[in-house]
Short mmCIF file of C-alpha atoms and ligand atoms in Angstrom, two decimals:
data_model
loop_
_atom_site.label_atom_id
_atom_site.label_comp_id
_atom_site.label_asym_id
_atom_site.label_seq_id
_atom_site.Cartn_x
_atom_site.Cartn_y
_atom_site.Cartn_z
CA MET F 60 0.00 0.00 0.00
CA ASN F 61 2.90 2.37 0.78
CA THR F 62 5.16 1.18 -2.03
CA SER F 63 4.25 4.00 -4.40
CA ARG F 64 4.86 6.65 -1.76
CA PRO F 65 7.62 9.09 -2.81
CA ALA F 66 10.65 9.06 -0.48
CA ALA F 67 9.97 12.60 0.73
CA PRO F 68 11.44 13.72 4.08
CA LEU F 69 9.09 13.24 6.95
CA ASP F 70 8.83 15.63 9.93
CA VAL F 71 7.46 13.13 12.43
CA LEU F 72 7.21 9.36 12.40
CA LEU F 73 4.61 8.78 15.12
CA CYS F 74 4.85 5.27 16.52
CA VAL F 75 1.81 4.12 18.48
CA THR F 76 2.10 1.15 20.84
CA GLY F 77 -0.47 -0.95 22.66
CA SER F 78 -1.69 1.10 25.58
CA ILE F 79 -5.22 2.27 26.29
CA ALA F 80 -3.79 5.80 25.80
CA ALA F 81 -3.43 4.91 22.08
CA TYR F 82 -6.72 6.73 21.44
CA LYS F 83 -4.94 9.97 22.45
CA ALA F 84 -2.49 9.42 19.57
CA VAL F 85 -5.36 10.30 17.24
CA GLU F 86 -5.64 13.79 18.76
CA LEU F 87 -1.83 14.06 18.76
CA THR F 88 -1.75 13.27 15.04
CA ARG F 89 -4.39 15.92 14.38
CA LEU F 90 -2.41 18.54 16.34
CA LEU F 91 0.86 17.75 14.56
CA VAL F 92 -0.80 17.92 11.15
CA LYS F 93 -2.42 21.22 12.17
CA ALA F 94 1.07 22.52 13.09
CA HIS F 95 2.10 21.87 9.44
CA GLN F 96 4.14 18.78 10.24
CA SER F 97 4.28 15.96 7.73
CA VAL F 98 3.29 12.93 9.80
CA GLU F 99 3.21 9.22 9.12
CA VAL F 100 2.08 6.69 11.68
CA LEU F 101 3.58 3.33 12.61
CA LEU F 102 1.23 1.01 14.51
CA THR F 103 2.47 -1.98 16.46
CA ARG F 104 0.35 -5.11 16.35
CA SER F 105 -1.11 -4.48 19.82
CA ALA F 106 -1.75 -0.78 19.10
CA GLY F 107 -3.98 -1.94 16.26
CA ARG F 108 -6.25 -3.57 18.86
CA PHE F 109 -6.89 -0.23 20.56
CA VAL F 110 -7.23 2.11 17.62
CA GLY F 111 -7.90 1.61 13.92
CA ALA F 112 -5.51 2.23 11.05
CA GLU F 113 -8.32 3.93 9.08
CA THR F 114 -8.49 6.81 11.57
CA PHE F 115 -4.80 7.64 11.11
CA ALA F 116 -5.05 7.14 7.34
CA ALA F 117 -7.83 9.74 7.20
CA LEU F 118 -5.84 12.25 9.30
CA THR F 119 -2.46 11.91 7.60
CA GLY F 120 -3.47 10.89 4.09
CA ASN F 121 -1.27 7.79 4.33
CA ARG F 122 -1.97 4.32 5.60
CA PRO F 123 -0.04 3.55 8.78
CA TRP F 124 3.03 1.34 8.60
CA THR F 125 2.42 -1.96 10.33
CA ASP F 126 4.72 -4.69 9.04
CA MET F 127 8.34 -5.44 8.29
CA PHE F 128 7.20 -7.86 5.60
CA GLY F 129 4.27 -8.08 3.25
CA GLY F 130 3.66 -5.33 0.78
CA GLN F 131 4.99 -2.16 2.40
CA GLY F 132 8.25 -2.12 0.41
CA ASN F 133 11.62 -3.71 0.99
CA GLU F 134 13.25 -2.93 4.31
CA PRO F 135 10.63 -0.35 5.37
CA HIS F 136 12.56 0.21 8.63
CA ILE F 137 15.64 1.45 6.74
CA ALA F 138 13.58 3.70 4.46
CA LEU F 139 11.61 5.17 7.38
CA ALA F 140 14.75 5.74 9.46
CA ALA F 141 16.37 7.60 6.55
CA ARG F 142 13.36 9.86 5.93
CA ALA F 143 12.18 10.77 9.43
CA ARG F 144 13.44 14.01 10.99
CA SER F 145 12.10 12.94 14.38
CA LEU F 146 10.75 9.73 15.82
CA LEU F 147 8.02 10.01 18.42
CA ILE F 148 6.68 7.02 20.36
CA ALA F 149 3.35 7.94 21.95
CA PRO F 150 2.03 6.19 23.90
CA ALA F 151 5.12 4.14 24.77
CA THR F 152 4.50 0.97 26.82
CA ALA F 153 6.96 -0.52 29.32
CA ASP F 154 7.52 -3.25 26.75
CA VAL F 155 8.63 -0.88 23.99
CA LEU F 156 11.05 0.86 26.39
CA ALA F 157 12.58 -2.54 27.20
CA ARG F 158 12.83 -3.37 23.50
CA LEU F 159 14.57 -0.09 22.69
CA ALA F 160 16.92 -0.44 25.65
CA SER F 161 17.99 -3.92 24.63
CA GLY F 162 18.32 -3.10 20.92
CA ARG F 163 15.72 -5.58 19.63
CA ALA F 164 14.85 -5.60 15.94
CA ASP F 165 12.21 -8.29 15.49
CA GLU F 166 9.30 -6.02 14.55
CA LEU F 167 8.96 -2.80 12.58
CA LEU F 168 9.09 -0.25 15.43
CA SER F 169 12.19 -1.55 17.19
CA ALA F 170 13.99 -2.25 13.89
CA THR F 171 13.23 1.31 12.74
CA ALA F 172 14.46 2.78 16.05
CA LEU F 173 17.66 0.72 15.81
CA SER F 174 18.32 2.03 12.29
CA TYR F 175 17.53 5.63 13.23
CA ARG F 176 20.12 8.32 14.04
CA GLY F 177 17.93 11.41 14.60
CA PRO F 178 16.12 12.63 17.74
CA ILE F 179 13.84 10.15 19.52
CA PHE F 180 10.99 11.38 21.75
CA VAL F 181 9.11 9.01 24.01
CA ALA F 182 5.81 9.65 25.83
CA PRO F 183 5.34 6.69 28.19
CA ALA F 184 1.93 5.54 29.41
CA MET F 185 1.56 2.64 31.82
CA HIS F 186 0.30 1.63 35.25
CA PRO F 187 2.27 3.47 37.99
CA ALA F 188 3.59 0.16 39.36
CA MET F 189 5.08 -0.71 35.97
CA TRP F 190 6.63 2.76 35.61
CA ALA F 191 8.15 2.60 39.11
CA HIS F 192 9.58 -0.91 38.66
CA PRO F 193 13.40 -0.93 38.79
CA ALA F 194 13.53 -2.74 35.43
CA THR F 195 11.60 0.08 33.73
CA GLN F 196 13.57 2.77 35.56
CA ALA F 197 16.86 1.15 34.49
CA ASN F 198 15.65 1.09 30.87
CA VAL F 199 14.60 4.75 31.12
CA GLN F 200 18.01 5.73 32.47
CA LEU F 201 19.79 3.81 29.72
CA LEU F 202 17.66 5.43 27.03
CA ARG F 203 18.13 8.92 28.53
CA ASP F 204 21.88 8.36 28.56
CA ARG F 205 21.68 7.49 24.88
CA GLY F 206 19.99 10.80 24.17
CA VAL F 207 16.31 9.80 24.08
CA THR F 208 14.03 12.64 25.26
CA PHE F 209 11.26 11.61 27.68
CA LEU F 210 8.02 13.56 27.58
CA GLY F 211 6.29 12.50 30.83
CA PRO F 212 4.69 10.36 32.09
CA VAL F 213 2.72 12.70 34.35
CA GLU F 214 0.92 12.16 37.63
CA GLY F 215 -2.83 11.66 37.55
CA GLU F 216 -5.55 9.09 37.12
CA VAL F 217 -4.61 6.10 34.97
CA ALA F 218 -6.89 3.68 33.07
CA SER F 219 -7.48 1.47 36.10
CA GLY F 220 -8.86 4.48 38.01
CA GLU F 221 -5.86 4.53 40.30
CA HIS F 222 -3.73 7.62 40.89
CA GLY F 223 0.03 7.84 40.31
CA VAL F 224 2.80 8.60 37.83
CA GLY F 225 2.16 6.77 34.59
CA ARG F 226 -0.35 8.84 32.67
CA MET F 227 0.63 9.94 29.17
CA MET F 228 1.45 13.63 28.80
CA GLU F 229 -1.42 15.52 27.12
CA PRO F 230 -1.25 15.50 23.30
CA ALA F 231 -1.10 19.32 23.15
CA GLN F 232 1.99 19.35 25.39
CA ILE F 233 3.66 16.62 23.38
CA ALA F 234 2.97 18.44 20.11
CA ALA F 235 4.33 21.70 21.60
CA ALA F 236 7.51 19.99 22.85
CA LEU F 237 8.12 18.58 19.40
CA THR F 238 7.50 21.72 17.40
CA SER F 239 8.66 24.60 19.64
CA ARG F 240 12.40 24.33 18.85
CA GLU F 241 11.82 23.10 15.33
CA GLY F 242 13.94 25.05 12.84
CA ASP F 243 14.64 27.93 15.24
CA LEU F 244 18.29 27.99 14.10
CA ALA F 245 17.49 27.74 10.38
CA GLY F 246 19.63 30.10 8.31
CA ARG F 247 22.25 30.39 11.09
CA ARG F 248 25.85 29.22 10.74
CA VAL F 249 27.15 27.86 14.01
CA VAL F 250 30.76 26.81 14.63
CA VAL F 251 31.33 24.43 17.55
CA SER F 252 34.70 23.35 18.93
CA ALA F 253 34.84 20.11 20.90
CA GLY F 254 37.05 17.57 22.59
CA PRO F 255 40.56 17.89 23.97
CA THR F 256 43.60 19.32 22.24
CA VAL F 257 46.79 17.30 22.41
CA GLU F 258 50.36 18.53 22.22
CA ASP F 259 52.96 16.16 20.85
CA ILE F 260 56.12 15.57 22.86
CA ASP F 261 57.62 13.17 20.31
CA PRO F 262 56.10 10.93 17.58
CA VAL F 263 54.47 8.63 20.18
CA ARG F 264 53.83 10.71 23.31
CA TYR F 265 51.62 13.70 23.93
CA ILE F 266 50.14 15.92 26.61
CA GLY F 267 46.34 15.78 26.60
CA ASN F 268 43.37 16.13 28.92
CA ARG F 269 40.27 14.23 29.99
CA SER F 270 37.74 15.82 27.66
CA THR F 271 35.83 13.29 25.51
CA GLY F 272 33.97 15.79 23.33
CA LYS F 273 30.49 14.66 24.43
CA MET F 274 29.24 18.16 25.25
CA GLY F 275 30.47 19.72 22.01
CA PHE F 276 29.18 16.85 19.88
CA ALA F 277 25.77 17.15 21.61
CA LEU F 278 25.77 20.89 20.82
CA ALA F 279 26.65 20.26 17.18
CA ARG F 280 23.98 17.58 16.90
CA ARG F 281 21.17 19.65 18.42
CA ALA F 282 22.16 22.82 16.50
CA ALA F 283 21.95 20.83 13.24
CA GLU F 284 18.65 19.24 14.27
CA ARG F 285 17.31 22.73 14.99
CA GLY F 286 18.18 23.80 11.46
CA ALA F 287 21.63 25.42 11.75
CA ASP F 288 24.44 24.96 9.28
CA VAL F 289 27.02 23.46 11.65
CA GLU F 290 30.82 23.24 11.49
CA LEU F 291 32.37 21.05 14.16
CA VAL F 292 36.08 21.55 14.84
CA ALA F 293 37.13 18.58 16.96
CA GLY F 294 40.22 17.58 18.83
CA PRO F 295 40.94 13.83 18.95
CA SER F 296 37.65 12.09 19.81
CA VAL F 297 36.23 8.66 19.06
CA LEU F 298 32.67 10.01 18.85
CA PRO F 299 30.82 9.66 15.54
CA THR F 300 30.09 12.83 13.56
CA PRO F 301 26.46 13.85 14.14
CA HIS F 302 24.06 13.72 11.21
CA GLN F 303 24.33 16.72 8.84
CA VAL F 304 27.32 18.24 10.63
CA ARG F 305 30.58 19.11 8.81
CA ARG F 306 33.64 18.14 10.82
CA SER F 307 37.31 19.19 10.76
CA ASP F 308 39.71 17.23 12.96
CA VAL F 309 42.61 19.00 14.65
CA ARG F 310 45.20 18.00 17.26
CA SER F 311 46.94 20.96 18.86
CA ALA F 312 45.75 24.29 20.25
CA LEU F 313 47.52 26.13 17.41
CA GLU F 314 45.77 23.97 14.79
CA MET F 315 42.47 24.61 16.53
CA LEU F 316 43.12 28.36 16.41
CA THR F 317 43.94 28.45 12.69
CA THR F 318 41.02 26.17 11.75
CA LEU F 319 38.56 28.28 13.74
CA GLN F 320 40.00 31.49 12.26
CA GLU F 321 39.32 30.10 8.78
CA GLN F 322 35.77 29.14 9.77
CA LEU F 323 34.98 32.57 11.25
CA LYS F 324 36.46 34.37 8.22
CA ARG F 325 33.73 32.69 6.17
CA GLY F 326 31.18 34.36 8.44
CA ALA F 327 29.41 32.76 11.38
CA ASP F 328 26.54 33.64 13.68
CA ALA F 329 28.12 31.97 16.69
CA LEU F 330 31.21 30.22 17.98
CA ILE F 331 30.55 27.79 20.80
CA MET F 332 33.93 26.97 22.27
CA SER F 333 33.42 23.76 24.22
CA ALA F 334 36.87 22.33 23.46
CA ALA F 335 39.18 21.80 26.41
CA VAL F 336 42.18 23.60 24.94
CA GLY F 337 45.53 22.75 26.48
CA ASP F 338 47.25 25.79 27.95
CA PHE F 339 50.82 24.58 27.38
CA ARG F 340 52.83 22.77 24.71
CA PRO F 341 56.38 21.40 24.63
CA ALA F 342 58.78 24.16 23.59
CA GLN F 343 60.42 21.82 21.10
CA PRO F 344 58.48 18.72 19.98
CA LEU F 345 60.94 15.99 19.03
CA THR F 346 60.93 14.30 15.64
CA GLU F 347 62.63 11.16 17.03
CA LYS F 348 61.26 9.06 19.90
CA LEU F 349 62.63 10.23 23.24
CA LYS F 350 64.84 7.58 24.93
CA ARG F 351 65.00 6.97 28.67
CA ALA F 352 68.11 8.59 30.16
CA GLY F 353 67.42 9.42 33.80
CA PRO F 354 65.08 12.13 35.07
CA LEU F 355 63.55 14.35 32.44
CA SER F 356 62.36 17.92 32.54
CA LEU F 357 60.23 19.14 29.74
CA GLU F 358 60.13 22.80 28.86
CA LEU F 359 56.62 23.99 28.14
CA VAL F 360 55.53 27.23 26.53
CA GLU F 361 52.12 28.85 26.77
CA ASN F 362 49.49 28.30 24.08
CA PRO F 363 47.45 31.25 22.90
CA ASP F 364 44.01 31.63 24.45
CA VAL F 365 42.05 30.59 21.36
CA LEU F 366 38.70 31.96 22.49
CA ALA F 367 40.06 35.32 23.71
CA THR F 368 42.07 35.74 20.47
CA LEU F 369 38.98 35.17 18.34
CA ALA F 370 36.54 37.12 20.53
CA THR F 371 38.74 40.24 20.64
CA HIS F 372 39.39 40.23 16.87
CA GLU F 373 37.52 42.81 14.77
CA TRP F 374 35.15 40.74 12.62
CA PRO F 375 33.06 42.43 9.89
CA ARG F 376 30.01 40.77 11.49
CA ARG F 377 30.85 39.73 15.03
CA PRO F 378 29.63 36.24 15.95
CA VAL F 379 28.12 35.53 19.37
CA PHE F 380 30.89 33.96 21.46
CA VAL F 381 30.12 31.24 24.00
CA GLY F 382 32.89 29.89 26.23
CA PHE F 383 33.01 27.15 28.83
CA ALA F 384 34.63 27.28 32.25
CA VAL F 385 35.63 24.06 33.92
CA GLU F 386 36.19 24.81 37.57
CA THR F 387 36.40 23.13 40.95
CA GLY F 388 34.83 24.30 44.22
CA ALA F 389 31.49 25.62 45.42
CA ASP F 390 28.83 27.04 43.08
CA ASP F 391 29.35 30.68 44.18
CA ALA F 392 33.07 30.53 43.49
CA ILE F 393 32.50 28.77 40.15
CA ILE F 394 30.06 31.50 39.05
CA ALA F 395 32.41 34.29 40.20
CA ARG F 396 35.33 32.82 38.25
CA ALA F 397 33.12 32.31 35.19
CA ARG F 398 32.03 35.96 35.36
CA ASP F 399 35.68 36.98 35.48
CA LYS F 400 36.39 34.79 32.40
CA LEU F 401 33.42 36.40 30.60
CA THR F 402 34.97 39.87 30.82
CA ARG F 403 38.60 38.76 30.50
CA LYS F 404 37.93 36.84 27.27
CA GLY F 405 35.37 39.33 25.89
CA VAL F 406 32.66 36.73 25.30
CA ASP F 407 28.87 36.84 25.54
CA LEU F 408 28.17 33.74 27.63
CA VAL F 409 30.23 31.43 29.81
CA VAL F 410 28.85 27.97 30.55
CA ALA F 411 30.32 27.11 33.94
CA ASN F 412 30.60 23.57 35.22
CA ARG F 413 32.58 21.48 37.68
CA SER F 414 35.29 19.19 36.34
CA ASP F 415 33.99 16.22 38.39
CA GLU F 416 30.48 16.66 36.94
CA ALA F 417 31.48 17.43 33.36
CA PHE F 418 34.22 15.17 32.04
CA ALA F 419 33.22 11.85 30.43
CA ALA F 420 29.77 11.95 32.10
CA GLU F 421 26.47 11.60 30.23
CA THR F 422 24.94 14.34 32.34
CA ASN F 423 26.10 17.76 33.45
CA ARG F 424 25.01 20.58 35.75
CA VAL F 425 25.81 24.04 34.44
CA HIS F 426 25.38 27.73 35.17
CA LEU F 427 24.79 30.00 32.18
CA VAL F 428 26.70 33.15 33.09
CA GLY F 429 25.71 36.02 30.78
CA ARG F 430 26.56 39.72 30.81
CA SER F 431 23.45 40.64 32.74
CA GLU F 432 22.13 37.44 34.28
CA THR F 433 23.09 34.00 35.53
CA VAL F 434 20.84 30.98 35.18
CA SER F 435 21.67 27.86 37.23
CA LEU F 436 20.26 24.71 35.62
CA PRO F 437 19.54 21.33 37.26
CA VAL F 438 21.37 18.11 36.36
CA MET F 439 20.42 17.26 32.78
CA ASN F 440 21.74 14.97 30.09
CA LYS F 441 24.16 16.64 27.69
CA LEU F 442 21.58 16.95 24.89
CA GLU F 443 19.27 18.86 27.27
CA VAL F 444 22.18 21.07 28.37
CA ALA F 445 22.92 21.66 24.67
CA ASP F 446 19.30 22.67 24.08
CA SER F 447 19.37 25.14 26.98
CA ILE F 448 22.54 26.79 25.60
CA LEU F 449 20.99 26.91 22.12
CA ASP F 450 17.75 28.39 23.56
CA TRP F 451 19.90 31.23 24.97
CA LEU F 452 21.63 31.59 21.58
CA VAL F 453 18.33 31.79 19.69
CA LEU F 454 17.15 34.60 22.01
CA THR F 455 20.45 36.47 21.77
CA LEU F 456 20.59 36.25 17.97
CA GLY F 457 16.94 37.37 17.86
CA GLU F 458 17.73 40.38 20.06
CA ARG F 459 20.68 41.33 17.85
CA SER F 460 18.56 41.33 14.74
CA GLY F 461 15.82 43.14 16.62
CA VAL F 462 13.32 40.27 16.72
CA GLY F 463 12.19 38.18 19.66
CA GLN F 464 12.27 39.09 23.29
CA ARG F 465 14.03 37.69 26.25
CA GLY F 466 12.05 36.19 29.11
N1 CTP B 216 40.22 28.27 26.01
C1 CTP B 216 40.83 28.63 24.83
N2 CTP B 216 42.19 28.59 24.72
C2 CTP B 216 42.94 28.20 25.76
C3 CTP B 216 42.32 27.84 26.99
C4 CTP B 216 40.96 27.88 27.06
O1 CTP B 216 40.13 28.97 23.86
N3 CTP B 216 44.27 28.16 25.64
C5 CTP B 216 38.74 28.37 26.09
C6 CTP B 216 38.02 27.07 26.37
O2 CTP B 216 37.62 26.45 25.17
C7 CTP B 216 36.81 27.51 27.16
C8 CTP B 216 37.30 28.74 27.89
O3 CTP B 216 38.45 29.20 27.17
O4 CTP B 216 35.74 27.90 26.34
C9 CTP B 216 37.71 28.53 29.32
O5 CTP B 216 38.57 27.44 29.46
P1 CTP B 216 39.19 27.05 30.87
O6 CTP B 216 40.18 25.95 30.65
O7 CTP B 216 38.11 26.87 31.87
O8 CTP B 216 39.92 28.40 31.26
P2 CTP B 216 41.35 28.99 31.08
O9 CTP B 216 41.24 30.15 30.18
O10 CTP B 216 42.36 27.94 30.72
O11 CTP B 216 41.57 29.55 32.53
P3 CTP B 216 42.08 28.80 33.85
O12 CTP B 216 42.75 27.53 33.42
O13 CTP B 216 42.98 29.82 34.43
O14 CTP B 216 40.85 28.57 34.69
#
């Protein structure tokens, strides 16, 4: 039935699973279509027992996807994963969360999710006892750590008439969460630096640091998903390049400086400097491997401050500059030092965090220290932190061009 469908991009692939809340997916579909989203629906076998395919076909103009095999094209999971700009599972049962967490691929929904590299939103709906079970909570944590965004569940009355956390978030809220940040960075060019820099001592040894690049890669990914044209300048990192992001790999602080200079010369709306740039490099890197010969002292010279160099340069159209400050100590002291960095480096925002909460972790807790205000955020996964920084950027760019208001 879907074989003749053109392979057009798809805003939302709405996957409906077998919960009594499946009837609310009808209203959700209507709201997404009303918000000018192109929507196609994927029904699991048990969802089909709660709500009919005809209803979704009438609302979206396309018959829902139901099967891996049998008339809906070859490898429908691969085709759907390639076309969808976001994947929304609403309602999501405890079973589908377990399937996603364990990487199953024996039916269309889990196979599609496993093939998919874009943003996944999940709106769970289940009995409060099932939601609270350690097995479900462990699956939720695993999925959050992998970047899945959870919309609810909320507290209230569930199908059995009992009260608790397990009710699906209201369709209007889900639709708003999905569409509010959509395309808000379209037409913007954002340069993101990420990862550590490393300074070679000899052909086999180097001085590096503990940064993994997770925060910067999350920023690049979300900026691209929100419509920006994104350049990622990365120090050595094993992380995969996010979808639709251009990447340049560098090693040293000096290479990072020249690569970023080239990027900014081409014009950029923002530089987000999340790289952990090394402050020192060996005065004379050796071309031959250093041999053991008693104690060794290594002479180090200072690297330039990449961010301060770029932020104090006269650009024809000055980008918005965002720096990071990795600090130790109490929150007040962290914020005070970040404020000092803000003025010293001439930047517009400093994202301050603690080294023990930032490096190599999936989550982070940051303070956004701006020229006129500081916002302290709760612990969030790095994609959510990225979204909060980008929300600030959208407002700031809007203010500069005289549109949009803060607050
Ligand atoms: N930074 C930079 N070039 C450097 C050092 C840091 O561009 N040589 C940038 C980082 O990318 C980050 C910000 O400056 O955005 C702050 O980095 P941080 O290491 O916290 O600060 P430092 O400037 O090194 O100050 P200090 O080590 O004294 O706290």
